[in-house]
Structure formats: structure tokens, C-alpha cells
Amino acid sequence: MSATPSAAAPAFRGRIGCDMSSGHYAAPHRYRLHLSLPCPGSLRIAVTHRLLGLGDLLPVELLPVVPDTPDGGFTSLRPLYEASSHHHRGPAAAPVLSDAWTGRVVSTHAPDIERDLALRFGSAGPELHPRADARRIEAVGRLCTEGIDEAAQSAGELGIEHGAHAEPLGTLLDALGSLERCLGEQEFVLGERLTAADVQVWTTLVQLDTVHRWHLDADAVDRIAAHPALWAYARRLAAHPAFGPLLDLDAITRRHHARCRGQEAAGAAMQIVDWYASAGRPTT
């Protein structure tokens, strides 16, 4: 079974509009985020939320580390799902952006939620989605999803005994190599300022080192680690107060082992980044 099962299609994909003519428009205290931080989508949203300083405008409800229903959902989210779709089928999964005025779900699609936080609520924070960089940010998102996450998952599923694992591993290394070349020349993925592309890349690297690595052999992990500029960048962002303090490595491990039936490989013992040390946090 896969190390990180592919996410189902989002149950809801509402968007936050730009003014009151939209059904959902940006209003202080109207919305709530429901996040389980070991989930990479939730972690990406949480980093964005903290970068933008939205704590007072848009509260966050933290969910358990591991889903508490047999279908992989959360009991506390079931009323929201039922109010939004009568007799909802499927898990009441996180992340969720909910509307406190209606008691319904707006969106369960992490990229849309992250983008709407930045575009509709983020006037006081960094410009994470510059209009001029929209296509480049989308391209980085595809690189992370297809070139890193999906490729690493496929390589781990096929296992070190299966010769076909070389193809997805090659895809993964190509993606990491492109980021390595980029970050060898500039501070952030798109240049000299932090954008949503960096949030995406960083959360993807966290997932690669703390989850996918468990199912890769030692040689694969050595080759993944051999990108010094990329992993130095990951450590540098971990030291940022909007990034590293949100990490709970024990929680990520618990969530992974609760979901995963794949075989552990030699790479499991070869952590690439000391995430807590990079964040200036105690390891115990």
C-alpha cells in the first residue's frame, strides 16, 4: 500500500470573492480554518496563515493528529459536512475553510484556500501571490506535486527490489536538481523575496524527508540529500517563525504510521534535515 495515499478529489471548492457581490467575501471573523498540522495541505495553509498574521481575523481550530473515524475523517467536522451536503458520503476530512455565518463548508481544497488567504485577507502581510508570478507559482506547484510528491510515492511503492522504481526516482531527482540550480543562485524559489512558491516547496521537502524517506533505500536517500543549496534553504526557512514552530515530527510520524501499510526501507533511518535544530527548538 502506498506510503501516502493519493488524496481524494476535494468535496467542496467554494472561493472567497473580492467584494460583497460574492456569496463568500472577505470579512473579519466570518471564517474558520480547521487544520490537522501533520497533513501537508493543512501545514501549507497554517504557514500561509501565520505569514499573513491572520490570527485575529481568521481563527484556527486544530484537529487531532490522526483522523478519528474509520473512513479517515474527523468527528468534529461531520456537522459541517452534513450541513453543506445532506447525507454527505465520504470522510469529513481536513483541511476545511468554514463559514461561521452559515455553518457550512466553503472549501476543502488546500491550494484554493491558501490562495484565497493570500489574495483576499493578506493585505497586511507579504505579497505571496504577485500577479506577475502567477504562472511561475503554478509551475512550481506542479513540480512539487508531480515531480516530488507523486514521484517519491511511486518510487517507495515499487520498492528497492523492483527495477521500475528507477524511473520515478529519476523524475524526483530531476525535480530536486532544478530547484537546486535555482536556489544556488538566489535566496528564494522565484527570486529575492518569499512567495507562495516557497511555502509549497518547503512543505513538500518536509513531506519528502519525514514521510517518503521511510520507503526509500539508503542510496536513494543519499542522492536526494546531495542537493546542498536546496536543503540549506529548507533549514533556513525552518528557522523562520512562520515555518519551523508549526512542525511536530512525532505527530507526522504517528499520522504516517496510522495510514501506511508499506514496507519500511533503509532510508527510514537517514534523516536529511534536523528540523527541530534548524528551528531552534529542543529535540526532546
XYZ file of C-alpha atoms in Angstrom:
284
model
C 0.000 0.000 0.000
C 1.209 3.495 -0.735
C 3.172 5.464 1.797
C 0.856 8.438 1.432
C -2.396 7.510 -0.245
C -3.445 9.846 -3.013
C -5.844 12.490 -1.805
C -9.425 12.176 -2.956
C -10.944 14.944 -5.012
C -11.928 17.831 -2.738
C -15.524 17.617 -1.582
C -16.045 21.396 -1.732
C -14.345 24.081 -3.810
C -16.000 27.359 -2.926
C -13.911 30.509 -3.258
C -13.665 33.795 -1.393
C -14.719 36.636 -3.672
C -13.334 40.148 -3.821
C -16.432 42.081 -2.728
C -19.910 41.817 -1.207
C -21.441 40.752 -4.513
C -19.761 37.393 -3.948
C -21.570 34.819 -1.852
C -18.413 34.391 0.167
C -16.477 37.615 0.601
C -13.638 38.510 2.933
C -14.978 39.678 6.289
C -13.179 39.641 9.649
C -14.135 36.739 11.914
C -16.544 35.254 9.357
C -14.438 32.200 8.504
C -12.615 29.489 10.414
C -9.826 27.113 9.419
C -9.932 23.503 10.606
C -6.453 22.022 10.285
C -4.539 18.885 11.246
C -0.942 20.084 11.078
C 0.711 16.726 10.216
C -1.306 16.838 6.968
C 0.824 18.602 4.312
C -2.137 20.582 2.962
C -3.001 21.795 6.447
C 0.636 22.655 7.160
C 0.835 24.718 3.958
C -2.292 26.667 4.942
C -1.045 27.158 8.510
C 2.277 28.587 7.312
C 0.438 30.966 4.984
C -1.943 31.979 7.773
C 0.992 32.758 10.079
C 2.986 34.611 7.416
C -0.009 36.858 6.797
C -0.668 37.446 10.507
C -4.303 36.368 10.255
C -4.696 35.010 13.782
C -7.078 37.752 14.879
C -9.117 37.832 11.669
C -9.484 34.156 10.866
C -9.274 31.701 13.795
C -7.838 28.203 13.500
C -9.255 25.039 15.071
C -6.558 22.404 15.421
C -7.785 18.865 14.847
C -6.328 15.608 16.213
C -3.056 14.327 14.804
C -4.721 11.192 13.433
C -8.256 11.142 11.977
C -10.686 9.629 14.483
C -13.228 7.974 12.181
C -12.767 4.692 10.274
C -13.005 6.426 6.896
C -10.149 8.808 7.674
C -12.234 11.815 8.699
C -12.812 13.825 11.849
C -15.878 13.541 14.070
C -15.831 17.259 14.843
C -16.108 18.132 11.136
C -19.092 15.876 10.400
C -21.753 18.510 11.318
C -20.163 20.993 8.902
C -20.109 18.439 6.103
C -23.701 17.350 6.775
C -24.910 20.964 6.811
C -23.162 21.560 3.499
C -24.214 18.364 1.714
C -27.158 16.356 3.067
C -26.156 12.735 3.751
C -22.603 13.545 2.717
C -20.758 10.437 1.601
C -17.087 10.080 2.283
C -14.848 11.258 5.093
C -15.215 14.593 6.854
C -11.597 15.347 6.052
C -9.266 18.285 6.696
C -8.281 20.902 5.754
C -11.542 22.853 5.842
C -12.367 26.515 5.440
C -15.801 27.024 7.005
C -18.237 29.931 7.073
C -19.387 30.768 10.621
C -22.329 32.794 9.265
C -23.878 29.787 7.522
C -22.303 26.903 9.455
C -21.197 25.336 6.171
C -18.006 24.351 4.412
C -16.591 26.802 1.888
C -13.662 24.721 0.638
C -11.658 21.599 1.332
C -9.135 22.274 -1.446
C -5.830 23.292 0.133
C -4.358 25.211 -2.848
C -7.533 27.296 -3.247
C -7.710 28.003 0.496
C -4.064 29.062 0.615
C -4.508 31.303 -2.427
C -7.655 32.945 -1.063
C -5.969 33.669 2.272
C -3.198 35.468 0.414
C -5.349 37.290 -2.146
C -8.392 38.192 -0.034
C -7.047 38.534 3.508
C -3.334 39.180 3.120
C -3.119 42.946 2.657
C -1.011 43.388 5.812
C 1.446 40.580 5.070
C 3.942 39.706 2.325
C 2.645 39.507 -1.232
C 2.662 35.729 -1.578
C 0.848 35.674 -4.930
C 2.212 38.502 -7.079
C 0.096 38.737 -10.224
C 3.189 38.776 -12.429
C 4.363 35.470 -10.952
C 1.063 33.554 -11.124
C 2.167 31.151 -13.862
C 5.535 30.529 -12.244
C 3.881 29.741 -8.909
C 1.533 27.294 -10.653
C 4.525 25.663 -12.365
C 6.318 25.246 -9.033
C 3.149 23.693 -7.628
C 3.086 21.112 -10.426
C 6.781 20.415 -9.932
C 6.184 19.747 -6.234
C 3.071 17.621 -6.750
C 4.123 15.575 -9.769
C 7.895 15.751 -9.734
C 8.445 15.296 -5.996
C 5.397 14.029 -4.067
C 3.976 11.637 -6.661
C 7.386 10.507 -7.897
C 8.642 9.802 -4.361
C 5.451 7.926 -3.537
C 5.745 5.805 -6.687
C 9.403 5.017 -6.021
C 8.538 3.942 -2.478
C 5.578 1.836 -3.585
C 7.621 -0.058 -6.146
C 10.288 -0.825 -3.564
C 14.012 -1.229 -3.791
C 13.718 -4.756 -5.213
C 11.705 -3.575 -8.214
C 13.757 -2.236 -11.115
C 10.937 0.044 -12.227
C 11.461 2.258 -9.173
C 14.379 3.858 -11.050
C 12.059 5.830 -13.335
C 10.081 7.721 -10.654
C 13.280 8.148 -8.659
C 14.844 9.773 -11.716
C 11.848 12.090 -12.019
C 12.233 13.023 -8.365
C 15.955 13.720 -8.684
C 15.383 15.830 -11.800
C 12.850 17.960 -9.906
C 15.200 18.385 -6.956
C 18.030 19.232 -9.343
C 16.039 22.038 -10.943
C 15.338 23.539 -7.524
C 18.983 23.091 -6.519
C 20.156 25.086 -9.540
C 17.634 27.806 -8.814
C 18.450 28.116 -5.114
C 22.169 28.026 -5.795
C 21.758 31.444 -7.433
C 19.040 33.202 -5.429
C 17.574 33.332 -1.936
C 14.060 32.116 -2.743
C 12.492 29.975 -5.440
C 11.307 32.886 -7.583
C 13.988 35.406 -6.733
C 14.836 37.609 -3.798
C 11.514 37.633 -1.957
C 9.430 34.914 -0.356
C 6.259 33.867 -2.204
C 3.677 31.081 -2.126
C 6.134 29.014 -4.170
C 8.426 28.826 -1.147
C 5.597 27.688 1.132
C 4.808 24.926 -1.376
C 8.421 23.831 -1.806
C 9.162 23.860 1.929
C 6.122 21.791 2.917
C 6.944 19.382 0.083
C 10.515 18.963 1.364
C 9.212 18.333 4.872
C 6.989 15.580 3.485
C 9.850 14.107 1.469
C 12.170 13.895 4.483
C 9.652 12.903 7.158
C 7.318 10.585 5.226
C 8.505 9.423 1.796
C 12.011 8.704 3.079
C 10.649 5.801 5.152
C 10.110 3.787 1.962
C 13.293 4.575 0.048
C 16.624 2.782 0.173
C 19.822 4.282 1.532
C 21.259 5.021 -1.917
C 18.115 6.915 -2.936
C 18.180 8.996 0.247
C 21.887 9.770 -0.263
C 21.101 11.021 -3.774
C 18.161 13.068 -2.518
C 20.315 14.609 0.210
C 23.028 15.568 -2.299
C 21.425 18.937 -3.045
C 23.192 21.245 -0.581
C 21.602 24.546 -1.631
C 18.104 23.055 -1.506
C 18.418 21.550 1.958
C 20.210 24.648 3.307
C 17.184 26.606 2.077
C 14.864 24.154 3.888
C 16.818 24.653 7.124
C 16.793 28.433 6.693
C 13.028 28.537 6.283
C 12.616 26.200 9.263
C 14.243 28.942 11.343
C 11.546 31.410 10.265
C 8.840 31.905 12.942
C 6.068 31.161 10.452
C 7.551 27.793 9.444
C 9.542 25.744 11.960
C 7.363 26.299 15.065
C 4.449 24.592 13.286
C 6.326 21.314 12.870
C 5.557 18.351 15.106
C 7.704 15.488 13.872
C 6.222 12.959 16.277
C 2.745 13.861 15.052
C 3.808 13.481 11.415
C 5.240 10.041 12.189
C 2.099 8.971 14.064
C -0.144 10.101 11.230
C 2.010 8.337 8.659
C 2.132 5.031 10.508
C -1.605 5.137 11.187
C -2.268 5.358 7.428
C 0.608 3.444 5.877
C 0.992 -0.279 5.249
C 4.075 -0.013 3.069
C 7.381 -1.632 3.917
C 9.974 0.394 5.762
C 13.308 0.662 3.949
C 16.866 1.555 4.926
C 16.290 5.234 4.196
C 13.965 5.469 7.193
C 16.983 5.823 9.472
C 18.659 8.561 7.397
C 17.046 11.865 8.310
C 18.202 14.579 5.912
C 17.386 17.676 7.989
C 17.402 18.119 11.760
C 14.204 20.142 11.599
C 13.998 20.970 15.288
C 17.600 22.141 15.468
C 17.038 24.272 12.380
C 14.021 25.851 14.052
C 15.977 26.465 17.254
C 13.751 24.100 19.184
C 14.686 21.419 21.736
C 14.685 17.901 20.339
C 13.034 16.352 23.382
